[in-house]
C-alpha cells in the first residue's frame, strides 16, 4: 500500500444529481436552513460561504456546510464544513474539513445529496454519497466498487452547546468484502494551510513539531492523539480542536504537519463484508482565544465526561509571569518529562498543552493527572523551565511566579528623501547572537526578524544581543545600516535616512501574485498585506487570493496610501482536483481585473475544477469588460501527492519539441485542446519567469525561462512576469521580485487598469528582484517591434541600474533564446564573432550604504540579424549551470559547487563514462575498472581511485572536482547584503522581448 497516503489535497469528480433537503427549519435556539440571502453569512479571515450553501447555528456557534453542488477549495465535492465561528464574532478562520477513505487522497468521500432536520433542542445537516475512486489504476477500489461504498455524514448542533458533533458512516454494499493492510478507516482532513494555524498534538516529541509528511510513505508521521488543537494568530481570536471519545481508546489516529491534520479511526481493522458498516463519531471544539489551552480545557473535560475510565478528571496548574516586553508573546509549553535532558524539551518528552501569554499576570492551564514541567519561550531567548510539579485528579496546584529576563528596546525612525513613508527594518544577529523572533510567525507586520512601519518609525522589544540593523524601502532606495548592541532593560534609538536612487521614469512597480489571509494558506490581514507592499515601495498591488475575490482598495485608503500606490482586484484560480477523465490538475492561473460579487460563494471566484484551462480562461474573461490578463503561475512547480501545482509539469510540456498546429494526441498537443468557445489551453497572456526571489526558486525559474524561450520561438507571445507569490511577512518578502510596467504616470494615484494591462499584454515590462534594465533599438523599446529595413545588424542601447547594495556581476543578451554575448567586470564576451557587446560592467560601489555608483552599465551591443528575431536582456548574478540529462526538455541537474562544470558518471560494461559539461561544450572521459583512462576529450582532468575504489577526479590545479548526481541542485550562493533582507536572494532581472522584423513584412517566429 505504498500509494496509500495522507496528502494535502484530494481529487474531484463531475457534477452529480442533487437532492435538496427540507425547507427552512428553525426553533427558538437552533437554526438550520439553506442560505437564500446574506443575513446568514458571517465574517472572518477564511469565510468563503455564500448563497446556496447551508447554515447551521445555535445561540453560541454558527457553521456553514457548502452545498453539494458547490465544490470549494481542496475537497472533491460540496457537503463539507467550510466556515466555523462563534455566533456574532465574525472570527471564522477555519479553512475546510473533508473526508477520505483508507487514508488515501485518491479515495475521497463524494457527497451528492444534502438535507436537514431539526427538533426543539438540536438541528442536523445530513450529506450522503459514496467513495470516489480517482485513480483509474486502483485495482482494489475501482470506480464501481467505490460507488457501492455508501457514505453518510451528519453535522449536529445542540441548543446552547459550543460543540459541533460530526458522525460519518460507511456501508459496504459490494458483494465482496473490502480490506487492506491499513484496514478501513475514515479520516478527516483539516486544512491548516502551512502559514496559518498549526496543529498541536499530545504525543512524545511532537506538540507542534510533527514529522514532515512524506506522502509516498506516511507511516513515520502517524500518531495517536487524545485530541488535536490549532489556534490562529490573528484577530478576532479563535482556536479549534477535535476529539473522538467513541473511537478506539478514545483517541484520534493519523498525521499532523504545518499544512494539515489527517486524523480519524484506528488505522487497522478487519474486512468490511457486504452490509457491514463502520462509523466514526467525533466532536469539534471552538474557543474565542488564540491559544491551545482554550481547546485543551474543553477537550479534557469532555473526554473525562464521555470516557471517565480512560481520561481521569483533569486538574489545573496556576502561575504568573512578569517582565514580558511590550508587544511580545510568551509561549508556555507544559510537558511530561520522558527524555534524557534534565530540563527542557527533547524527543522523549510529551507536550500536553500550550498557552500564549501576551501580557504580564496570572494564568491557569488544564492538564491530565501526572508529573510535568513548564517551559516558557520568548523569541530566541533561552527558555525558562520550571521544577517538576504534579497534577492530581480534579485538583489545582500552583508553581512559583516566573520573572522573565528583561528585554531590550529598539526605537527607530526611517525617513525616505526626508518624508515619513512606509519602510522596513530587518534585524540580523551578529557574532553569537541569533536573529531575533520579534512577533508572530506569519501574520503581523512585526514578524520573525522583520518590522514594517506605516510611517517609518516605531519601537519594539528585542532580545538583548549584537545586531546588524537594516532600514530599507525596496529595490529603488538606498539602504540604511547600523551595528548595535542592545542591552537588557535599555533603550537604543536609531535614525536612518534613505534616498530614491533608481530612475524608473515611465514605469510603475507591480506585484501581480499576492496573498493575504483570504487565501487558505496565509493568515496576514489584507491591511497588513498592503502595508508590506507599501513598505517595499510597490506601486501597484494585485490581490490574487486562492479562489476568492477581495479588494485591497479600502485598505489602501484606510492606511492613507492613495498617493503612493494603487490596487487591482484579481484572483488566483487554483486547480486542485484531478479525475480519471482529467488525470492532472490545471495548475494555478492569476487573472485581473475581476469583480467581487457579495453574497456569492468565494465572492464570485469562478469554478475551476474538472475543466481544462481553455474553459477556465473563457469563464474568467467573461467576468470583466476590461481586457483581462491571465497569467500562468509557477508552471513548473512541485506536486503534492497526485496534485500538481505546475501546469507545464502536469502534462509534461517539452520545450524542445514543437507545439503541433492541432490536437494530434501528442504530449504538447494538450495546449491545443479547445474549450466550447474555441479558447485553447495555451491561450494565457503571461507566465511567471521568476516566482519568488530565493535561491531555492532559482532552478525552477531557470526552467520557466527555458519554456518561455521555446514559446516565443514558436510565435506563442506571452509576457514574462516576476512576482513574489508572498504569503507571509518574513521569508517571502513582498515585491521580491516585481515587475516594472510601462505607465505614463510614475505614481498611479488614480490607476488606469486598461493602460496598465495594455502594457502587460504588449510585453512593455521588465521583471526583477534587483537590477533595473533599460533597453531599446532606436526608438523601439521593450515589447515593441523594430523594422530592420536595411542592413543585417541592430544596435541595442542598454543601461543597467542597481542600488549600491545590490550586486550586478553579469549582463546577458539573448537572441532567439541563445546567448549572443555577455558583459562582466572584465569586459565584453562575444562567443560568436557575428555579435559584439562592448564595454565593461562597473565594479560594485565601495559603500553599499551610500547613494552613488548606481549606473553599472551604459553601452551598446551590435547583433547580427539573419531572420525575424527577438532580443531579451538579463542582468544580475551568473546563473548556475544546468543540464537536461535525459533529453525530456526539463532541467534536472545543476553545477553543485559553482565551479562552472557538471561532472556526471555513468557505468558501462567494465568501464565508466565521465561527462564533463561546461557552459560552452561537453567532453567525455572513459576509464576502466582500475581507473585507467581508455579515452579522453579532456586532458586537464586526472583520474585516480581512492582506497574504497571510488573514482577521484582532479583538475590541472590539483583540486578535487565535485561529482554531481542527477537531480541535485546547486549550493546556495546568495550575496551577503541582499541575503540579509531576503534570505537566499540571487539578483536576477530580465527584459521582455524587443522583436526584430527584418524585412518589414510583419514579424514571424524564428522557430525552435
Short mmCIF file of N, CA, C and O in Angstrom, two decimals, residues 476 503-509 539 739-748 764-766 772-774 781-782:
data_model
loop_
_atom_site.label_atom_id
_atom_site.label_comp_id
_atom_site.label_asym_id
_atom_site.label_seq_id
_atom_site.Cartn_x
_atom_site.Cartn_y
_atom_site.Cartn_z
N UNK A 476 14.34 50.41 -5.09
CA UNK A 476 14.71 51.69 -5.69
C UNK A 476 15.45 52.60 -4.71
O UNK A 476 15.95 53.65 -5.11
N UNK A 503 16.31 55.52 -11.21
CA UNK A 503 15.39 56.28 -12.06
C UNK A 503 14.50 55.29 -12.81
O UNK A 503 14.95 54.56 -13.69
N UNK A 504 13.23 55.26 -12.43
CA UNK A 504 12.27 54.36 -13.07
C UNK A 504 11.22 55.15 -13.84
O UNK A 504 10.07 54.70 -13.97
N UNK A 505 11.59 56.31 -14.35
CA UNK A 505 10.64 57.17 -15.06
C UNK A 505 9.94 56.39 -16.17
O UNK A 505 10.58 55.67 -16.94
N UNK A 506 8.63 56.55 -16.22
CA UNK A 506 7.85 55.87 -17.26
C UNK A 506 7.43 54.47 -16.91
O UNK A 506 6.84 53.78 -17.75
N UNK A 507 7.71 54.04 -15.67
CA UNK A 507 7.35 52.69 -15.24
C UNK A 507 6.74 52.75 -13.84
O UNK A 507 7.09 53.63 -13.04
N UNK A 508 5.86 51.82 -13.55
CA UNK A 508 5.38 51.60 -12.19
C UNK A 508 5.72 50.17 -11.78
O UNK A 508 5.72 49.25 -12.62
N UNK A 509 6.01 50.00 -10.50
CA UNK A 509 6.34 48.66 -9.99
C UNK A 509 5.06 47.93 -9.62
O UNK A 509 4.17 48.50 -8.98
N UNK A 539 4.17 49.90 -6.19
CA UNK A 539 3.23 50.96 -6.54
C UNK A 539 1.87 50.44 -7.00
O UNK A 539 0.89 51.19 -6.99
N UNK A 739 7.53 43.48 -11.09
CA UNK A 739 7.57 43.91 -12.48
C UNK A 739 7.63 45.43 -12.54
O UNK A 739 7.04 46.12 -11.69
N UNK A 740 8.32 45.95 -13.53
CA UNK A 740 8.25 47.37 -13.86
C UNK A 740 7.54 47.47 -15.20
O UNK A 740 8.07 47.04 -16.23
N UNK A 741 6.33 48.04 -15.15
CA UNK A 741 5.44 48.06 -16.31
C UNK A 741 5.38 49.49 -16.84
O UNK A 741 5.22 50.46 -16.07
N UNK A 742 5.50 49.62 -18.15
CA UNK A 742 5.42 50.95 -18.77
C UNK A 742 4.07 51.59 -18.45
O UNK A 742 3.01 51.00 -18.68
N UNK A 743 4.15 52.83 -17.91
CA UNK A 743 2.94 53.52 -17.48
C UNK A 743 3.25 55.01 -17.49
O UNK A 743 4.31 55.44 -17.01
N UNK A 744 2.35 55.80 -18.03
CA UNK A 744 2.65 57.22 -18.26
C UNK A 744 2.97 57.95 -16.96
O UNK A 744 3.94 58.72 -16.88
N UNK A 745 2.19 57.72 -15.91
CA UNK A 745 2.42 58.40 -14.64
C UNK A 745 3.32 57.53 -13.77
O UNK A 745 3.09 56.33 -13.62
N UNK A 746 4.36 58.14 -13.17
CA UNK A 746 5.28 57.36 -12.35
C UNK A 746 4.61 56.80 -11.10
O UNK A 746 4.99 55.76 -10.59
N UNK A 747 3.64 57.53 -10.57
CA UNK A 747 2.90 57.06 -9.40
C UNK A 747 1.42 56.98 -9.76
O UNK A 747 0.83 58.00 -10.15
N UNK A 748 0.81 55.81 -9.65
CA UNK A 748 -0.58 55.63 -10.13
C UNK A 748 -1.60 56.12 -9.11
O UNK A 748 -2.29 55.34 -8.47
N UNK A 764 5.49 45.29 -22.51
CA UNK A 764 6.25 46.50 -22.20
C UNK A 764 6.61 46.52 -20.72
O UNK A 764 6.12 47.36 -19.95
N UNK A 765 7.46 45.59 -20.31
CA UNK A 765 7.82 45.48 -18.90
C UNK A 765 9.11 44.71 -18.73
O UNK A 765 9.53 43.97 -19.63
N UNK A 766 9.71 44.89 -17.56
CA UNK A 766 10.83 44.06 -17.14
C UNK A 766 10.45 43.41 -15.82
O UNK A 766 9.60 43.90 -15.08
N UNK A 772 17.73 47.17 -12.54
CA UNK A 772 16.71 47.78 -13.40
C UNK A 772 17.32 47.95 -14.79
O UNK A 772 18.36 48.59 -14.95
N UNK A 773 16.69 47.35 -15.80
CA UNK A 773 17.21 47.32 -17.17
C UNK A 773 16.42 48.30 -18.04
O UNK A 773 15.19 48.31 -18.02
N UNK A 774 17.15 49.11 -18.81
CA UNK A 774 16.55 49.92 -19.86
C UNK A 774 17.18 49.50 -21.18
O UNK A 774 18.41 49.55 -21.33
N UNK A 781 11.29 50.32 -27.87
CA UNK A 781 11.59 49.88 -26.51
C UNK A 781 11.10 48.45 -26.31
O UNK A 781 10.55 47.81 -27.21
N UNK A 782 11.31 47.96 -25.12
CA UNK A 782 10.92 46.59 -24.76
C UNK A 782 9.43 46.40 -25.06
O UNK A 782 8.59 47.22 -24.69
#
